Amino acid sequence: MNGTSKMMDFLEEPAPGVGTYEDFNTIDWVREKSRDRDRHREIMSKSKDSVWALLHSISDAFSGWLLMLCIGLMAGSLAGLIDISSHWMTDLKEGVCLVGFWFNQEQCCWKSEGIKFDKPTECPEWKSWSQLITGHETEDALSYVLNYFIYVLWALLFAFLAVSLVRVFAPYACGSGIPEIKTILSGFIIRGYLGKWTLLIKTVTLVLAVSSGLSLGKEGPLLHVACCCGNILCHLFTKYRKNEAKRREVLSAAAAAGVSVAFGAPIGGVLFSLEEVSYYFPLKTLWRSFFAALIAAFTLRSINPFGNSRLVLFYVEFHAPWHLLELVPFILLGIFGGLWGAFFIRANIAWCRKRKTTKLGKYPVLEVLLVTAITAILAFPNDYTRISTGELISELFNDCGLLDSSKLCDYVNVFNSTKGDVLPDRPAGKGVYVAMWQLALALILKLVITVFTFGMKVPSGLFIPSMAVGAIVGRMLGVAVEQLAYYHHDWPIFSEWCSLGADCITPGLYAMVGAAACLGGVTRMTVSLVVVMFELTGGLEYIVPLMAAAMTSKWVADAIGREGIYDAHIRLNGYPYLEAKEEFTHKTLAMDVMRPRRSDPTLTILTQDSMTVEDVETVINETTYSGYPVVVSRESQRLVGFVLRRDLIISIDSALKKQDGIVSTSIIYFTDHCPPLPPTSQPALKLRSILDLSPFTVTDQTPMEIVVDIFRKLGLRQCLVTHNGRLLGIITKKDVLKHIAQMANQDPESILFN
C-alpha cells in the first residue's frame, strides 16, 4: 500500500511531454479546446483570491492582443524589408547608382537635375553596366549584348543563391507555403515548417527569387513569413505555447496580416484567411485578425517601401464610370480567367507529379538554373518582361494621362481642349500598336513559363504571375474596345453613351478586371478577391465588374475541375486535409470504413486493470498506432476510454525512472481506485490521468456522411465504433480521407502521411 500512495502523489502532476504530439500527426481539437477551458476556469476562479491572481487573469486576457500587435509589427517590417531589397536587386541587374549603390533606379533619379521628360527614370547618376564597363554613353550593339549578358548572369546568380540556401538550410522554405499552412491550420503538425530557420531563409531567398526575374510573386510566401512570425512569437506566451488549437487561432490571424502587407489590403487579408486558409475561425479570431492586419498595414505604410505613400506598387485610381454594356467584355474576361485557371492547374500538377516521380526531382538546382536562364534570355529583349512583374501590372493598370510617356499611352491627340482632367478617347498611335505586339509575346511567355516555375525549390507565389496574365489580356481587350468605340461611335451599342470626344472606355479598368478573373480562376477565391482588388484600386464603383468577372471565372473553372491550385497541391503531396467545402454523398456506413476489417487481425486494445508494464510495452513495440482503446476486459469489450501512444510511452518511462518500486511486472491501472495490494507484491502504476474518458463514439450503423461531418466540424483525429455498447473498431482521419479518395475513384494510398 505504501507503493500505491507514492504512486498517487507522483501522478498528480503529469510527466513533461504528456499531451504533446509527434511530427506528422493530427492534433485532437476537442481535447485541446477542453484543456484550454479548464485552464481558463482555473485562472478565473483564482482571480478573486488575491490581487496578484487578478493581475494574472488580466494579463492572460490581454496576451492575445499583445501577441497580435507583435505579429503585425514583425510582419509589416519584414514585408517592407523584402519590398525594398527586391526592388533594389531587380534594378541591380540593369545598372548601378553612382551616388550610392544602395539606391534603386527610381530613388537614384529623385534629386537628379538631368532627367528627361520622356524618360523619367533615366538620369546621369544611374549607369547601365555597359556604360560602366565601356565608358560610352551611347547605346550600340556591343552595349546591348553586354547588358543582355550581365542581366542573365545576375539572374542566374540570384536564382543559384536562392535554391542553394533553401536546399542546404531550410528545405521547407520553398514554394508558396499556402497548401502547407492550410494543412497545418486544419490540425496537422509539420515541425520546423514555421520555425526560425525557415523564416530567415524564406525572407532572404524570397528577395533573391523575385529579383532573379522568375515568373513568380512574393504574395503567397509573405503569408508563410507572417505565419512563421506568429508561430515564433507564440513561444513567448505560455497559453499559446502549450496549446496547439490556440496556436492555430494565432496562425489564422497571422495569415490575415500576411495578405494585408502583400496587397496593402487589411480587410481583404482577413477575408482571405476566413475564406481560403483557415479551418477553424471563431469570432474572437476574426477581431484579432482584423487588429493584426491593421497593425501590419500601418507598419508597412510607415516604412513606405515604394516611396509613393502606398502599400503596393500597382495602386491606381480610375475616374471614368463604366457602362452597363461593358459587362459583356468583363464577363468574357471572366470566362478567359476560368479557362486559364483550369488549364494552369492541370498543367502545373502534371508537371509537379512528373517532377516527383522521375529523376527530374533529384536535380532541383539544375532545374531552377535552367528555368531562370530560359526566362532571362526570353525576357530581356521585351520591355514588358524585362521589368519586374509588379511594375508590369502597375503599367497595365495605369490610366493614361496627358503627361504619360509610356508606349501604352502613345495616342494621337486630335482634340485641342480637354474637359478638366478627363482625356477623351483618342486613336491609337504607333507606340500603342508596338506595345500590343510586345504584350502578346509577354503573354505567351508568362502563360508557359509560370507552369514550370510554380513548385520549384525556391519561394514562389502565384498571385502576381496570375494577375499579370489577366492584366495583359484585359489591357489588350480594353484597347480593342476603346478603338472600336472611337472609330464606330455611331454604332447603336455606342451611340447612346459614347459620343465623339467623350472618355468612355478605361483600358486600365479592363486590365484590373482581367487580373481579378485570372487570379480567381487559379485560386477559386471570390469575396476576398473582390475586396483585395477594390482596396488595391480605391474604387468602390468598380465592385460590380469585379464581382461579375470573379464569379464567372469561378463557375467556368469549377465546371472543368473542382479544385483550386492550393487544394490540388495538398492532394498531390498527400497531406491529410479534410476539405470542408465538399459534400460527401455516398451511402456507406461506419462499419464499411472502420478497422479492423473482416480479413484484418483483431483490434489492439488495453484492459483497464489486468496488464503489466511489460505487456503494455510489448503492445507499443509491436504496433505503430498513435493510440489505443481501453476496455473493461477482453471478454466484455466494454469501452472505458482512449489513451495516446506518446502519452503512454512518456508516462511509463518517467515512472520507471522516478517512482520507487515500479518494474516491468507492475500492474497498470486505468481505474479510479486501485484494489488493496498484498504487502509482498510490486507497487501498481496508475495512469488514469492520461486516459481520455470521453472518446467520441458512433455505432456501426452510422452513415458515413454523418461521420465525415463530425470529423470536419469537431476536428477529430479518431472515432471509436461500437455495437450494443461493445467496442468493434476505430475510424481515424486517415481512414476517412482514404475512403473519400476511394469513392472518388482516386488512389487511396496517395494519403502519404501517417
GROMACS .gro file of N, CA and C in nm, residues 494-573:
model
  240
  494PHE      N    1  -2.284   5.192  -7.912
  494PHE     CA    2  -2.203   5.300  -7.857
  494PHE      C    3  -2.272   5.436  -7.861
  495SER      N    4  -2.365   5.456  -7.957
  495SER     CA    5  -2.417   5.590  -7.984
  495SER      C    6  -2.481   5.656  -7.862
  496GLU      N    7  -2.546   5.576  -7.776
  496GLU     CA    8  -2.619   5.635  -7.662
  496GLU      C    9  -2.526   5.688  -7.553
  497TRP      N   10  -2.413   5.624  -7.533
  497TRP     CA   11  -2.331   5.661  -7.417
  497TRP      C   12  -2.187   5.699  -7.452
  498CYS      N   13  -2.148   5.683  -7.577
  498CYS     CA   14  -2.008   5.710  -7.609
  498CYS      C   15  -1.997   5.799  -7.734
  499SER      N   16  -2.024   5.927  -7.718
  499SER     CA   17  -2.016   6.020  -7.831
  499SER      C   18  -1.870   6.057  -7.857
  500LEU      N   19  -1.844   6.115  -7.972
  500LEU     CA   20  -1.709   6.155  -8.010
  500LEU      C   21  -1.659   6.263  -7.912
  501GLY      N   22  -1.538   6.245  -7.863
  501GLY     CA   23  -1.481   6.343  -7.770
  501GLY      C   24  -1.511   6.312  -7.624
  502ALA      N   25  -1.580   6.199  -7.599
  502ALA     CA   26  -1.609   6.160  -7.459
  502ALA      C   27  -1.507   6.055  -7.413
  503ASP      N   28  -1.485   6.049  -7.281
  503ASP     CA   29  -1.396   5.946  -7.224
  503ASP      C   30  -1.483   5.830  -7.178
  504CYS      N   31  -1.500   5.729  -7.265
  504CYS     CA   32  -1.594   5.620  -7.234
  504CYS      C   33  -1.524   5.497  -7.178
  505ILE      N   34  -1.415   5.457  -7.241
  505ILE     CA   35  -1.351   5.329  -7.208
  505ILE      C   36  -1.220   5.355  -7.133
  506THR      N   37  -1.200   5.284  -7.023
  506THR     CA   38  -1.074   5.292  -6.948
  506THR      C   39  -1.001   5.159  -6.962
  507PRO      N   40  -0.900   5.146  -7.050
  507PRO     CA   41  -0.832   5.016  -7.068
  507PRO      C   42  -0.771   4.963  -6.938
  508GLY      N   43  -0.726   5.053  -6.849
  508GLY     CA   44  -0.668   5.010  -6.721
  508GLY      C   45  -0.767   4.933  -6.636
  509LEU      N   46  -0.895   4.972  -6.644
  509LEU     CA   47  -1.001   4.903  -6.569
  509LEU      C   48  -1.016   4.760  -6.620
  510TYR      N   49  -1.007   4.742  -6.752
  510TYR     CA   50  -1.016   4.608  -6.812
  510TYR      C   51  -0.899   4.521  -6.763
  511ALA      N   52  -0.781   4.584  -6.752
  511ALA     CA   53  -0.664   4.511  -6.702
  511ALA      C   54  -0.687   4.463  -6.559
  512MET      N   55  -0.748   4.551  -6.477
  512MET     CA   56  -0.775   4.516  -6.338
  512MET      C   57  -0.877   4.402  -6.328
  513VAL      N   58  -0.982   4.410  -6.410
  513VAL     CA   59  -1.086   4.305  -6.409
  513VAL      C   60  -1.026   4.173  -6.458
  514GLY      N   61  -0.940   4.182  -6.562
  514GLY     CA   62  -0.874   4.061  -6.614
  514GLY      C   63  -0.784   3.997  -6.509
  515ALA      N   64  -0.712   4.082  -6.434
  515ALA     CA   65  -0.624   4.032  -6.327
  515ALA      C   66  -0.705   3.958  -6.221
  516ALA      N   67  -0.818   4.016  -6.182
  516ALA     CA   68  -0.905   3.952  -6.082
  516ALA      C   69  -0.960   3.820  -6.135
  517ALA      N   70  -0.999   3.818  -6.263
  517ALA     CA   71  -1.058   3.696  -6.323
  517ALA      C   72  -0.957   3.582  -6.324
  518CYS      N   73  -0.831   3.611  -6.364
  518CYS     CA   74  -0.730   3.504  -6.371
  518CYS      C   75  -0.690   3.455  -6.232
  519LEU      N   76  -0.679   3.548  -6.138
  519LEU     CA   77  -0.644   3.509  -6.001
  519LEU      C   78  -0.757   3.424  -5.941
  520GLY      N   79  -0.882   3.462  -5.971
  520GLY     CA   80  -0.997   3.384  -5.923
  520GLY      C   81  -1.002   3.246  -5.987
  521GLY      N   82  -0.966   3.237  -6.115
  521GLY     CA   83  -0.967   3.108  -6.185
  521GLY      C   84  -0.867   3.011  -6.127
  522VAL      N   85  -0.752   3.063  -6.083
  522VAL     CA   86  -0.646   2.976  -6.031
  522VAL      C   87  -0.672   2.939  -5.885
  523THR      N   88  -0.713   3.038  -5.803
  523THR     CA   89  -0.727   3.012  -5.658
  523THR      C   90  -0.870   2.982  -5.616
  524ARG      N   91  -0.969   3.015  -5.699
  524ARG     CA   92  -1.114   3.000  -5.671
  524ARG      C   93  -1.160   3.090  -5.556
  525MET      N   94  -1.088   3.199  -5.532
  525MET     CA   95  -1.134   3.298  -5.435
  525MET      C   96  -1.246   3.380  -5.498
  526THR      N   97  -1.337   3.428  -5.415
  526THR     CA   98  -1.445   3.515  -5.468
  526THR      C   99  -1.454   3.644  -5.385
  527VAL      N  100  -1.509   3.634  -5.265
  527VAL     CA  101  -1.534   3.753  -5.181
  527VAL      C  102  -1.403   3.825  -5.149
  528SER      N  103  -1.305   3.749  -5.097
  528SER     CA  104  -1.179   3.813  -5.057
  528SER      C  105  -1.107   3.872  -5.178
  529LEU      N  106  -1.120   3.807  -5.294
  529LEU     CA  107  -1.055   3.855  -5.415
  529LEU      C  108  -1.108   3.993  -5.455
  530VAL      N  109  -1.241   4.007  -5.455
  530VAL     CA  110  -1.304   4.135  -5.493
  530VAL      C  111  -1.263   4.245  -5.395
  531VAL      N  112  -1.261   4.212  -5.266
  531VAL     CA  113  -1.225   4.312  -5.165
  531VAL      C  114  -1.078   4.353  -5.179
  532VAL      N  115  -0.989   4.254  -5.202
  532VAL     CA  116  -0.847   4.284  -5.223
  532VAL      C  117  -0.831   4.377  -5.343
  533MET      N  118  -0.903   4.348  -5.453
  533MET     CA  119  -0.888   4.428  -5.575
  533MET      C  120  -0.941   4.570  -5.557
  534PHE      N  121  -1.052   4.586  -5.485
  534PHE     CA  122  -1.100   4.724  -5.472
  534PHE      C  123  -1.021   4.802  -5.367
  535GLU      N  124  -0.960   4.730  -5.271
  535GLU     CA  125  -0.869   4.800  -5.179
  535GLU      C  126  -0.742   4.845  -5.254
  536LEU      N  127  -0.701   4.765  -5.352
  536LEU     CA  128  -0.584   4.800  -5.435
  536LEU      C  129  -0.609   4.926  -5.515
  537THR      N  130  -0.733   4.939  -5.565
  537THR     CA  131  -0.762   5.045  -5.661
  537THR      C  132  -0.833   5.164  -5.598
  538GLY      N  133  -0.884   5.145  -5.476
  538GLY     CA  134  -0.954   5.255  -5.410
  538GLY      C  135  -1.081   5.294  -5.482
  539GLY      N  136  -1.136   5.206  -5.566
  539GLY     CA  137  -1.256   5.241  -5.643
  539GLY      C  138  -1.375   5.154  -5.606
  540LEU      N  139  -1.466   5.209  -5.525
  540LEU     CA  140  -1.584   5.131  -5.485
  540LEU      C  141  -1.680   5.109  -5.601
  541GLU      N  142  -1.679   5.200  -5.700
  541GLU     CA  143  -1.779   5.189  -5.808
  541GLU      C  144  -1.747   5.074  -5.904
  542TYR      N  145  -1.628   5.013  -5.889
  542TYR     CA  146  -1.592   4.904  -5.981
  542TYR      C  147  -1.614   4.767  -5.918
  543ILE      N  148  -1.688   4.763  -5.808
  543ILE     CA  149  -1.712   4.634  -5.742
  543ILE      C  150  -1.795   4.541  -5.831
  544VAL      N  151  -1.896   4.594  -5.899
  544VAL     CA  152  -1.983   4.507  -5.982
  544VAL      C  153  -1.906   4.441  -6.096
  545PRO      N  154  -1.824   4.516  -6.175
  545PRO     CA  155  -1.744   4.446  -6.277
  545PRO      C  156  -1.652   4.339  -6.218
  546LEU      N  157  -1.591   4.370  -6.103
  546LEU     CA  158  -1.502   4.273  -6.039
  546LEU      C  159  -1.579   4.149  -5.994
  547MET      N  160  -1.697   4.171  -5.935
  547MET     CA  161  -1.780   4.058  -5.890
  547MET      C  162  -1.823   3.971  -6.008
  548ALA      N  163  -1.863   4.037  -6.117
  548ALA     CA  164  -1.909   3.962  -6.235
  548ALA      C  165  -1.796   3.876  -6.290
  549ALA      N  166  -1.676   3.936  -6.300
  549ALA     CA  167  -1.561   3.861  -6.355
  549ALA      C  168  -1.519   3.748  -6.261
  550ALA      N  169  -1.513   3.776  -6.130
  550ALA     CA  170  -1.469   3.674  -6.032
  550ALA      C  171  -1.566   3.556  -6.029
  551MET      N  172  -1.695   3.587  -6.032
  551MET     CA  173  -1.795   3.480  -6.025
  551MET      C  174  -1.795   3.395  -6.152
  552THR      N  175  -1.789   3.464  -6.270
  552THR     CA  176  -1.785   3.391  -6.397
  552THR      C  177  -1.663   3.301  -6.403
  553SER      N  178  -1.549   3.357  -6.361
  553SER     CA  179  -1.425   3.280  -6.365
  553SER      C  180  -1.434   3.156  -6.275
  554LYS      N  181  -1.496   3.170  -6.158
  554LYS     CA  182  -1.510   3.054  -6.067
  554LYS      C  183  -1.602   2.949  -6.128
  555TRP      N  184  -1.715   2.993  -6.185
  555TRP     CA  185  -1.809   2.897  -6.245
  555TRP      C  186  -1.744   2.819  -6.360
  556VAL      N  187  -1.673   2.892  -6.447
  556VAL     CA  188  -1.610   2.826  -6.563
  556VAL      C  189  -1.503   2.728  -6.516
  557ALA      N  190  -1.417   2.773  -6.422
  557ALA     CA  191  -1.309   2.686  -6.372
  557ALA      C  192  -1.365   2.565  -6.298
  558ASP      N  193  -1.471   2.586  -6.217
  558ASP     CA  194  -1.533   2.474  -6.143
  558ASP      C  195  -1.598   2.373  -6.236
  559ALA      N  196  -1.646   2.420  -6.352
  559ALA     CA  197  -1.709   2.329  -6.449
  559ALA      C  198  -1.605   2.234  -6.508
  560ILE      N  199  -1.479   2.280  -6.515
  560ILE     CA  200  -1.373   2.196  -6.574
  560ILE      C  201  -1.306   2.111  -6.467
  561GLY      N  202  -1.280   2.168  -6.350
  561GLY     CA  203  -1.217   2.093  -6.240
  561GLY      C  204  -1.252   2.159  -6.108
  562ARG      N  205  -1.291   2.081  -6.007
  562ARG     CA  206  -1.344   2.137  -5.883
  562ARG      C  207  -1.238   2.203  -5.794
  563GLU      N  208  -1.112   2.159  -5.806
  563GLU     CA  209  -1.012   2.203  -5.709
  563GLU      C  210  -0.941   2.332  -5.752
  564GLY      N  211  -0.913   2.418  -5.652
  564GLY     CA  212  -0.824   2.532  -5.674
  564GLY      C  213  -0.680   2.483  -5.669
  565ILE      N  214  -0.586   2.570  -5.701
  565ILE     CA  215  -0.444   2.529  -5.709
  565ILE      C  216  -0.392   2.479  -5.574
  566TYR      N  217  -0.435   2.541  -5.464
  566TYR     CA  218  -0.382   2.501  -5.333
  566TYR      C  219  -0.436   2.364  -5.290
  567ASP      N  220  -0.564   2.340  -5.315
  567ASP     CA  221  -0.622   2.209  -5.283
  567ASP      C  222  -0.559   2.100  -5.370
  568ALA      N  223  -0.531   2.133  -5.497
  568ALA     CA  224  -0.468   2.036  -5.587
  568ALA      C  225  -0.328   2.000  -5.537
  569HIS      N  226  -0.253   2.099  -5.486
  569HIS     CA  227  -0.119   2.070  -5.434
  569HIS      C  228  -0.126   1.994  -5.301
  570ILE      N  229  -0.229   2.019  -5.221
  570ILE     CA  230  -0.248   1.943  -5.097
  570ILE      C  231  -0.268   1.794  -5.132
  571ARG      N  232  -0.353   1.770  -5.234
  571ARG     CA  233  -0.379   1.630  -5.274
  571ARG      C  234  -0.255   1.567  -5.335
  572LEU      N  235  -0.181   1.644  -5.415
  572LEU     CA  236  -0.058   1.593  -5.478
  572LEU      C  237   0.044   1.550  -5.373
  573ASN      N  238   0.056   1.630  -5.266
  573ASN     CA  239   0.154   1.600  -5.161
  573ASN      C  240   0.102   1.500  -5.058
   0.00000   0.00000   0.00000
